[in-house]
Tab-separated table of C-alpha atoms in Angstrom:
chain	number	residue	atom	x	y	z
A	28	MET	CA	-32.108	66.220	12.010
A	29	LYS	CA	-28.566	65.051	11.407
A	30	GLN	CA	-26.521	63.404	8.695
A	31	ALA	CA	-25.771	59.719	9.334
A	32	CYS	CA	-23.599	57.372	7.289
A	33	THR	CA	-25.095	53.948	6.521
A	34	LEU	CA	-21.597	52.431	6.210
A	35	CYS	CA	-19.383	53.756	9.017
A	36	GLU	CA	-22.334	54.924	11.191
A	37	ARG	CA	-20.712	58.323	11.871
A	38	THR	CA	-23.054	61.285	12.324
A	39	ALA	CA	-22.814	65.054	12.003
A	40	LEU	CA	-25.250	67.815	12.882
A	41	ASP	CA	-24.020	70.435	10.395
A	42	TYR	CA	-24.053	68.422	7.136
A	43	ASN	CA	-20.250	68.336	7.055
A	44	LEU	CA	-19.876	64.616	7.673
A	45	PHE	CA	-16.372	63.363	6.966
A	46	CYS	CA	-14.730	59.953	7.194
A	47	GLN	CA	-11.029	59.217	6.925
A	48	GLU	CA	-11.751	55.971	5.066
A	49	THR	CA	-11.422	56.645	1.327
A	50	SER	CA	-14.015	53.982	0.521
A	51	CYS	CA	-16.689	55.587	2.715
A	52	PRO	CA	-18.911	58.132	0.900
A	53	ALA	CA	-19.830	59.895	4.141
A	54	GLU	CA	-20.568	63.203	2.465
A	55	MET	CA	-23.353	61.530	0.453
A	56	SER	CA	-25.046	60.111	3.544
A	57	PRO	CA	-28.779	60.651	4.114
A	58	ALA	CA	-30.377	62.767	6.804
A	59	VAL	CA	-31.737	60.992	9.886
A	60	LEU	CA	-34.583	62.537	11.852
A	61	ASP	CA	-34.256	63.175	15.576
A	62	PRO	CA	-37.013	62.871	18.195
A	63	GLY	CA	-39.266	65.908	17.862
A	64	ASP	CA	-38.565	66.452	14.160
A	65	THR	CA	-41.673	66.661	12.004
A	66	LEU	CA	-42.757	65.667	8.517
A	67	GLY	CA	-45.951	67.622	7.982
A	68	ASP	CA	-48.271	66.551	10.802
A	69	ILE	CA	-46.080	63.540	11.684
A	70	GLU	CA	-43.764	63.859	14.704
A	71	VAL	CA	-40.811	61.507	15.155
A	72	VAL	CA	-40.641	59.783	18.545
A	73	ARG	CA	-37.505	57.645	18.053
A	74	ARG	CA	-35.405	55.964	15.396
A	75	ILE	CA	-35.956	52.204	15.300
A	76	VAL	CA	-33.574	50.940	12.617
A	77	GLY	CA	-31.483	52.351	9.809
A	78	LEU	CA	-31.329	50.370	6.579
A	79	ARG	CA	-29.241	50.891	3.455
A	80	SER	CA	-32.263	52.239	1.574
A	81	ALA	CA	-34.513	53.723	4.287
A	82	THR	CA	-34.914	54.495	7.987
A	83	VAL	CA	-37.769	53.257	10.165
A	84	TYR	CA	-39.066	55.407	13.033
A	85	GLU	CA	-41.664	55.265	15.736
A	86	ALA	CA	-43.796	58.371	15.237
A	87	GLN	CA	-47.191	59.833	15.963
A	88	ARG	CA	-49.768	61.618	13.880
A	89	GLN	CA	-52.594	63.449	15.633
A	90	GLN	CA	-51.880	61.489	18.848
A	91	GLN	CA	-51.937	58.179	16.947
A	92	ARG	CA	-48.855	55.920	17.129
A	93	VAL	CA	-47.509	54.867	13.737
A	94	LEU	CA	-44.458	53.347	12.084
A	95	LEU	CA	-42.837	55.846	9.732
A	96	LYS	CA	-40.507	54.620	6.989
A	97	VAL	CA	-38.553	57.249	5.049
A	98	ALA	CA	-36.616	56.361	1.887
A	99	HIS	CA	-33.098	57.763	1.599
A	100	PRO	CA	-32.604	60.379	-1.140
A	101	GLY	CA	-31.928	58.864	-4.539
A	102	THR	CA	-34.130	57.630	-7.356
A	103	GLU	CA	-33.449	53.931	-6.741
A	104	HIS	CA	-34.303	54.155	-3.035
A	105	LYS	CA	-37.508	56.086	-3.735
A	106	GLU	CA	-38.652	53.696	-6.446
A	107	ARG	CA	-37.937	50.726	-4.184
A	108	LEU	CA	-40.144	52.220	-1.443
A	109	LYS	CA	-42.928	52.869	-3.971
A	110	ARG	CA	-42.863	49.245	-5.162
A	111	GLU	CA	-42.999	48.068	-1.567
A	112	ALA	CA	-45.942	50.337	-0.742
A	113	LEU	CA	-47.951	49.268	-3.786
A	114	PHE	CA	-47.406	45.588	-2.967
A	115	LEU	CA	-48.485	46.064	0.676
A	116	ARG	CA	-51.579	47.953	-0.421
A	117	GLY	CA	-52.487	45.020	-2.648
A	118	CYS	CA	-51.988	42.582	0.248
A	119	GLN	CA	-54.373	44.584	2.419
A	120	ALA	CA	-57.079	44.239	-0.188
A	121	GLU	CA	-57.103	40.480	0.471
A	122	LYS	CA	-59.601	38.970	2.904
A	123	HIS	CA	-56.899	37.849	5.359
A	124	PRO	CA	-53.728	39.956	4.913
A	125	PRO	CA	-50.556	38.519	6.500
A	126	ALA	CA	-50.084	39.723	10.086
A	127	THR	CA	-46.291	39.639	9.652
A	128	LEU	CA	-46.286	42.347	6.960
A	129	PRO	CA	-46.783	46.067	7.687
A	130	ARG	CA	-50.387	47.245	7.533
A	131	LEU	CA	-50.266	50.563	5.695
A	132	LEU	CA	-52.081	53.700	6.803
A	133	PRO	CA	-52.939	56.651	4.536
A	134	PRO	CA	-49.881	58.938	4.278
A	135	TYR	CA	-51.973	62.096	4.654
A	136	ALA	CA	-54.829	62.911	7.006
A	137	ASN	CA	-57.174	63.825	4.133
A	138	THR	CA	-56.568	60.876	1.821
A	139	THR	CA	-57.106	57.119	1.587
A	140	LEU	CA	-54.853	54.196	0.725
A	141	ALA	CA	-56.734	53.747	-2.531
A	142	GLN	CA	-55.634	57.264	-3.498
A	143	ASP	CA	-52.104	57.260	-2.031
A	144	ALA	CA	-50.070	54.259	-0.842
A	145	TYR	CA	-47.074	56.468	-0.004
A	146	GLY	CA	-46.463	60.120	0.780
A	147	LYS	CA	-43.853	62.679	-0.158
A	148	THR	CA	-42.695	65.902	1.396
A	149	ALA	CA	-39.808	68.369	1.081
A	150	LEU	CA	-37.264	68.540	3.901
A	151	GLY	CA	-33.759	69.961	3.943
A	152	GLY	CA	-33.673	70.472	0.197
A	153	HIS	CA	-34.715	66.876	-0.531
A	154	LEU	CA	-38.029	65.428	-1.667
A	155	LEU	CA	-38.564	62.552	0.767
A	156	TYR	CA	-40.823	59.575	0.092
A	157	TYR	CA	-42.362	57.797	3.080
A	158	THR	CA	-44.971	55.297	4.208
A	159	LEU	CA	-47.023	55.015	7.391
A	160	SER	CA	-48.140	51.740	8.941
A	161	GLU	CA	-49.740	50.476	12.109
A	162	PRO	CA	-47.461	50.380	15.195
A	163	PHE	CA	-45.630	47.221	16.259
A	164	ASP	CA	-44.160	46.902	19.750
A	165	GLY	CA	-40.936	45.170	18.817
A	166	GLU	CA	-37.208	45.738	18.390
A	167	PRO	CA	-34.932	44.978	15.424
A	168	LEU	CA	-33.699	41.402	15.497
A	169	ARG	CA	-30.200	42.843	15.162
A	170	ASP	CA	-30.535	44.610	18.549
A	171	LEU	CA	-32.029	41.537	20.222
A	172	LEU	CA	-29.158	39.370	18.988
A	173	LEU	CA	-26.650	41.840	20.411
A	174	LYS	CA	-28.304	41.410	23.830
A	175	THR	CA	-28.752	37.626	23.528
A	176	PRO	CA	-26.593	36.203	20.709
A	177	GLN	CA	-27.878	32.625	21.045
A	178	TRP	CA	-31.569	32.016	21.774
A	179	TRP	CA	-33.424	28.978	23.056
A	180	ILE	CA	-33.559	26.702	20.026
A	181	HIS	CA	-37.381	26.572	19.966
A	182	HIS	CA	-37.526	30.373	19.785
A	183	VAL	CA	-35.084	30.222	16.877
A	184	GLY	CA	-37.175	27.594	15.094
A	185	TRP	CA	-40.518	29.344	15.600
A	186	LEU	CA	-39.179	32.704	14.474
A	187	MET	CA	-37.636	31.227	11.326
A	188	ILE	CA	-40.843	29.322	10.513
A	189	GLU	CA	-42.738	32.618	10.699
A	190	LEU	CA	-40.129	34.365	8.573
A	191	GLY	CA	-40.111	31.580	5.997
A	192	ALA	CA	-43.908	31.740	5.725
A	193	THR	CA	-43.715	35.531	5.348
A	194	VAL	CA	-41.156	35.332	2.543
A	195	ASN	CA	-43.332	32.672	0.917
A	196	THR	CA	-46.126	35.276	0.846
A	197	LEU	CA	-43.867	37.402	-1.351
A	198	HIS	CA	-42.955	34.406	-3.512
A	199	ARG	CA	-46.590	33.468	-4.103
A	200	GLN	CA	-47.054	36.944	-5.587
A	201	GLY	CA	-43.951	36.510	-7.744
A	202	LEU	CA	-41.924	38.999	-5.672
A	203	PHE	CA	-38.259	38.648	-4.662
A	204	HIS	CA	-36.611	40.090	-1.540
A	205	PHE	CA	-32.870	39.380	-2.141
A	206	GLY	CA	-31.766	41.335	0.972
A	207	LEU	CA	-32.906	39.451	4.076
A	208	SER	CA	-30.989	40.338	7.242
A	209	PRO	CA	-31.670	40.820	10.977
A	210	ASP	CA	-32.163	44.542	10.261
A	211	CYS	CA	-35.252	43.844	8.133
A	212	LEU	CA	-37.518	42.521	10.869
A	213	LEU	CA	-38.886	43.698	14.183
A	214	VAL	CA	-39.484	41.088	16.880
A	215	ARG	CA	-41.461	41.007	20.113
A	216	PHE	CA	-42.222	38.200	22.556
A	217	ASP	CA	-45.756	37.330	23.575
A	218	GLN	CA	-46.091	36.334	27.219
A	219	GLU	CA	-48.727	33.596	26.942
A	220	PRO	CA	-47.426	31.629	25.192
A	221	HIS	CA	-43.830	32.935	25.291
A	222	VAL	CA	-43.299	32.989	21.533
A	223	PRO	CA	-41.477	35.468	19.253
A	224	ARG	CA	-43.626	37.388	16.765
A	225	LEU	CA	-42.179	39.316	13.844
A	226	LEU	CA	-42.930	42.133	11.440
A	227	LEU	CA	-40.983	42.233	8.162
A	228	VAL	CA	-40.522	46.006	7.868
A	229	ASP	CA	-38.454	45.880	4.679
A	230	LEU	CA	-39.268	43.928	1.511
A	231	GLY	CA	-35.830	44.198	-0.084
A	232	ILE	CA	-35.680	44.790	-3.820
A	233	ALA	CA	-39.489	44.247	-3.948
A	234	SER	CA	-39.482	43.309	-7.621
A	235	ASP	CA	-40.843	40.529	-9.769
A	236	LYS	CA	-38.883	38.648	-12.414
A	237	THR	CA	-40.084	40.830	-15.283
A	238	ALA	CA	-38.820	44.139	-13.856
A	239	LEU	CA	-35.747	42.867	-12.021
A	240	ALA	CA	-33.260	43.710	-14.778
A	241	GLN	CA	-34.462	47.338	-14.810
A	242	VAL	CA	-34.711	47.979	-11.049
A	243	TRP	CA	-31.837	45.918	-9.655
A	244	TYR	CA	-29.171	47.740	-7.631
A	245	PRO	CA	-26.984	46.121	-4.927
A	246	GLN	CA	-26.797	49.157	-2.618
A	247	PHE	CA	-30.169	48.452	-0.975
A	248	THR	CA	-28.651	45.810	1.333
A	249	ARG	CA	-25.444	45.011	3.195
A	250	PRO	CA	-22.828	43.078	1.137
A	251	ALA	CA	-22.435	40.511	3.942
A	252	TYR	CA	-26.087	39.503	3.444
A	253	THR	CA	-25.877	39.302	-0.346
A	254	ALA	CA	-26.070	35.850	-1.918
A	255	PRO	CA	-22.920	34.787	-3.804
A	256	GLU	CA	-24.804	34.553	-7.124
A	257	LEU	CA	-25.675	38.245	-6.690
A	258	VAL	CA	-22.068	39.142	-5.844
A	259	ASN	CA	-20.483	37.429	-8.844
A	260	GLY	CA	-19.751	40.081	-11.432
A	261	ASN	CA	-20.057	42.918	-8.892
A	262	THR	CA	-17.001	44.019	-6.958
A	263	GLY	CA	-18.740	46.876	-5.187
A	264	ALA	CA	-16.344	49.366	-6.747
A	265	ALA	CA	-17.602	52.921	-7.034
A	266	GLY	CA	-19.189	53.735	-10.364
A	267	GLN	CA	-19.435	50.118	-11.480
A	268	ARG	CA	-22.728	49.206	-13.113
A	269	ALA	CA	-24.412	46.364	-11.243
A	270	LEU	CA	-25.225	43.298	-13.300
A	271	PRO	CA	-28.867	42.169	-13.007
A	272	PRO	CA	-29.106	38.810	-11.193
A	273	ALA	CA	-30.848	35.681	-12.375
A	274	ALA	CA	-34.202	35.567	-10.608
A	275	ASP	CA	-34.666	32.513	-8.393
A	276	TYR	CA	-36.481	31.856	-5.123
A	277	ARG	CA	-33.390	29.954	-3.913
A	278	THR	CA	-31.644	33.295	-3.453
A	279	ASP	CA	-34.146	34.217	-0.745
A	280	VAL	CA	-33.686	30.759	0.797
A	281	TYR	CA	-30.024	31.743	1.157
A	282	GLY	CA	-31.090	34.888	3.036
A	283	LEU	CA	-33.292	32.836	5.370
A	284	GLY	CA	-30.410	30.442	5.926
A	285	LEU	CA	-28.011	33.281	6.771
A	286	ILE	CA	-30.305	34.548	9.543
A	287	LEU	CA	-30.774	31.006	10.901
A	288	TYR	CA	-26.994	30.474	10.707
A	289	GLU	CA	-26.380	33.699	12.642
A	290	MET	CA	-28.886	32.792	15.353
A	291	LEU	CA	-27.238	29.411	15.816
A	292	VAL	CA	-23.595	30.524	16.014
A	293	GLY	CA	-24.311	33.802	17.818
A	294	ARG	CA	-22.705	36.168	15.293
A	295	PRO	CA	-23.019	37.058	11.586
A	296	ALA	CA	-21.962	34.307	9.204
A	297	PHE	CA	-19.749	36.841	7.400
A	298	PRO	CA	-18.194	39.416	9.779
A	299	TYR	CA	-18.481	42.841	8.172
A	300	THR	CA	-18.089	45.534	10.845
A	301	LEU	CA	-14.501	46.507	9.996
A	302	LEU	CA	-14.706	45.727	6.280
A	303	THR	CA	-15.371	47.984	3.314
A	304	ASP	CA	-18.080	46.938	0.899
A	305	VAL	CA	-15.485	45.686	-1.594
A	306	GLU	CA	-13.820	43.561	1.111
A	307	ALA	CA	-17.185	42.223	2.293
A	308	TYR	CA	-18.120	41.183	-1.241
A	309	THR	CA	-14.788	39.364	-1.518
A	310	VAL	CA	-15.413	37.496	1.751
A	311	VAL	CA	-18.826	36.368	0.512
A	312	ARG	CA	-17.481	35.358	-2.888
A	313	ARG	CA	-14.775	33.247	-1.209
A	314	ASN	CA	-17.290	31.816	1.290
A	315	GLN	CA	-15.097	32.816	4.250
A	316	ARG	CA	-17.794	32.424	6.881
A	317	VAL	CA	-17.471	31.703	10.597
A	318	ALA	CA	-17.528	28.016	11.438
A	319	MET	CA	-20.811	26.339	12.360
A	320	ASN	CA	-20.365	25.399	16.037
A	321	ARG	CA	-23.807	23.868	16.730
A	322	LEU	CA	-23.447	20.480	15.024
A	323	GLU	CA	-23.804	18.447	18.231
A	324	ASP	CA	-26.685	19.949	20.227
A	325	VAL	CA	-28.930	21.003	17.302
A	326	GLU	CA	-27.515	18.987	14.421
A	327	LYS	CA	-30.717	18.782	12.337
A	328	VAL	CA	-31.317	22.541	12.531
A	329	ALA	CA	-27.685	23.258	11.705
A	330	GLN	CA	-27.942	21.029	8.643
A	331	ILE	CA	-30.907	23.068	7.408
A	332	ALA	CA	-28.855	26.259	7.847
A	333	LEU	CA	-25.888	24.741	6.008
A	334	GLN	CA	-28.019	23.509	3.116
A	335	ALA	CA	-29.849	26.829	2.810
A	336	THR	CA	-26.568	28.770	2.658
A	337	ASP	CA	-24.811	26.489	0.193
A	338	SER	CA	-22.831	28.596	-2.284
A	339	ASP	CA	-24.347	26.549	-5.125
A	340	PRO	CA	-28.032	27.561	-5.522
A	341	ALA	CA	-28.878	24.162	-7.032
A	342	ARG	CA	-28.119	22.452	-3.701
A	343	ARG	CA	-30.420	24.723	-1.673
A	344	LEU	CA	-34.072	24.192	-0.878
A	345	PRO	CA	-36.214	25.315	-3.843
A	346	HIS	CA	-38.271	28.004	-2.080
A	347	ALA	CA	-39.167	29.587	1.259
A	348	ALA	CA	-42.124	27.264	1.820
A	349	ALA	CA	-39.831	24.213	1.772
A	350	PHE	CA	-37.511	25.954	4.267
A	351	ALA	CA	-40.424	26.598	6.656
A	352	GLU	CA	-41.755	23.062	6.219
A	353	GLN	CA	-38.433	21.481	7.198
A	354	LEU	CA	-38.309	23.514	10.406
A	355	THR	CA	-41.965	22.749	11.145
A	356	THR	CA	-41.186	19.017	11.110
A	357	LEU	CA	-38.666	19.667	13.919
A	358	PHE	CA	-40.524	22.254	16.022
A	359	GLY	CA	-44.164	21.803	15.113
A	360	ASP	CA	-46.498	24.648	14.262
A	361	VAL	CA	-45.826	28.032	15.844
A	362	PRO	CA	-48.023	28.274	18.981
A	363	ALA	CA	-51.029	30.458	18.309
A	364	LYS	CA	-51.553	33.626	20.268
A	365	LYS	CA	-53.743	33.025	23.323
A	366	ARG	CA	-57.113	34.627	22.902
A	367	SER	CA	-58.079	37.114	25.572
A	368	PRO	CA	-61.035	36.046	27.790
A	369	TRP	CA	-62.330	39.598	27.483
A	370	PRO	CA	-64.267	40.783	24.421
A	371	SER	CA	-62.582	43.204	22.036
A	372	VAL	CA	-63.291	46.930	22.052
A	373	SER	CA	-65.373	46.642	18.866
A	374	THR	CA	-67.444	43.853	20.438
A	375	LEU	CA	-68.021	45.939	23.564
A	376	LEU	CA	-69.177	48.856	21.404
A	377	VAL	CA	-71.643	46.624	19.559
A	378	ILE	CA	-72.968	45.221	22.850
A	379	GLY	CA	-73.236	48.709	24.325
A	380	GLY	CA	-75.135	49.952	21.292
A	381	ALA	CA	-77.534	46.994	21.449
A	382	VAL	CA	-78.172	47.615	25.166
A	383	LEU	CA	-78.962	51.293	24.490
A	384	ILE	CA	-81.376	50.385	21.679
A	385	ILE	CA	-83.144	47.810	23.856
A	386	ALA	CA	-83.371	50.296	26.722
A	387	PHE	CA	-84.827	52.901	24.378
A	388	LEU	CA	-87.424	50.470	23.001
A	389	LEU	CA	-88.420	49.379	26.501
A	390	ALA	CA	-88.785	52.987	27.610
A	391	LEU	CA	-90.829	53.774	24.511
A	392	ALA	CA	-93.082	50.780	25.071
A	393	LEU	CA	-93.573	51.741	28.712
A	394	ALA	CA	-94.450	55.300	27.773
A	395	LEU	CA	-96.976	54.127	25.184
A	396	SER	CA	-98.600	51.694	27.639
A	397	GLN	CA	-98.952	54.394	30.284
A	398	GLY	CA	-100.389	56.839	27.729
A	399	SER	CA	-103.032	54.380	26.701
């Protein structure tokens, strides 16, 4: 286990993390688990992605692969994770839960989701809150974009249609995200057909309109992926109380547009790597984004990205469903996953059990006929 800064990305093994940048609170950085570290009966295999409010790991519990998400220390981060876990548990109670949202597992070996949606354990002097979910063989979109900054346009369209539909799932339940970025989703490519599939591993602020004023805090996401209406009134200065934003689905449309914008131009709309949070907020407030350079080859898609990221919320699409619908008119429905010609494991077990029962009945009948 080591200390890792979510801003400057420096690490230290001895909890003496230091950064020469005065704006970087390195000494307050959370602990990050290393491969082999354990939380109870959960063993970390590798770190997948570090977010501003939590870290996601590949782990295993009793030889079972799982996704482990650990909230950073701090009341706001813990409460955010709890809201997320309770929402996901509610989704799983539905007849057909969304495949693009994490499917929670009980946090302890001797409990159920109905009893506990999230777990907690003490480590390094901190009480850590965490969730477990089913594994997903994908990589953060951020990492994939570093390898291939500009994708085939159909892959871009299909992925954004899936993401828009996923965010619409939150909206239909009255929930806001307000922190969409390439760090929030894992992506893999199916082979037949060759289509990207996603898992939204972070639900952002995970709050409805009623509670937003009480739970809002801007530190859960990167400033460069914060909508301008959320930045106004917040400079990012240390100790400043964040003003609660006006709740609107158009803010999440802006987040969808930012990811689409980034996938089209091949780099973040607002460069942030060498900027402090205060500087990044200023860049967003002034709308100093990189120029859209895809107006000729994919003009209609670029126009959707430009409309979705308009600094005036009134000029954006009204909700995530409208965003997904516009892309669907250009790319069609996302190709469905090809069904395997082989029966599933559960089907094979049912067939095997039926064969054994039939064999037993035949043997019994034969024995009775011979006895008579």
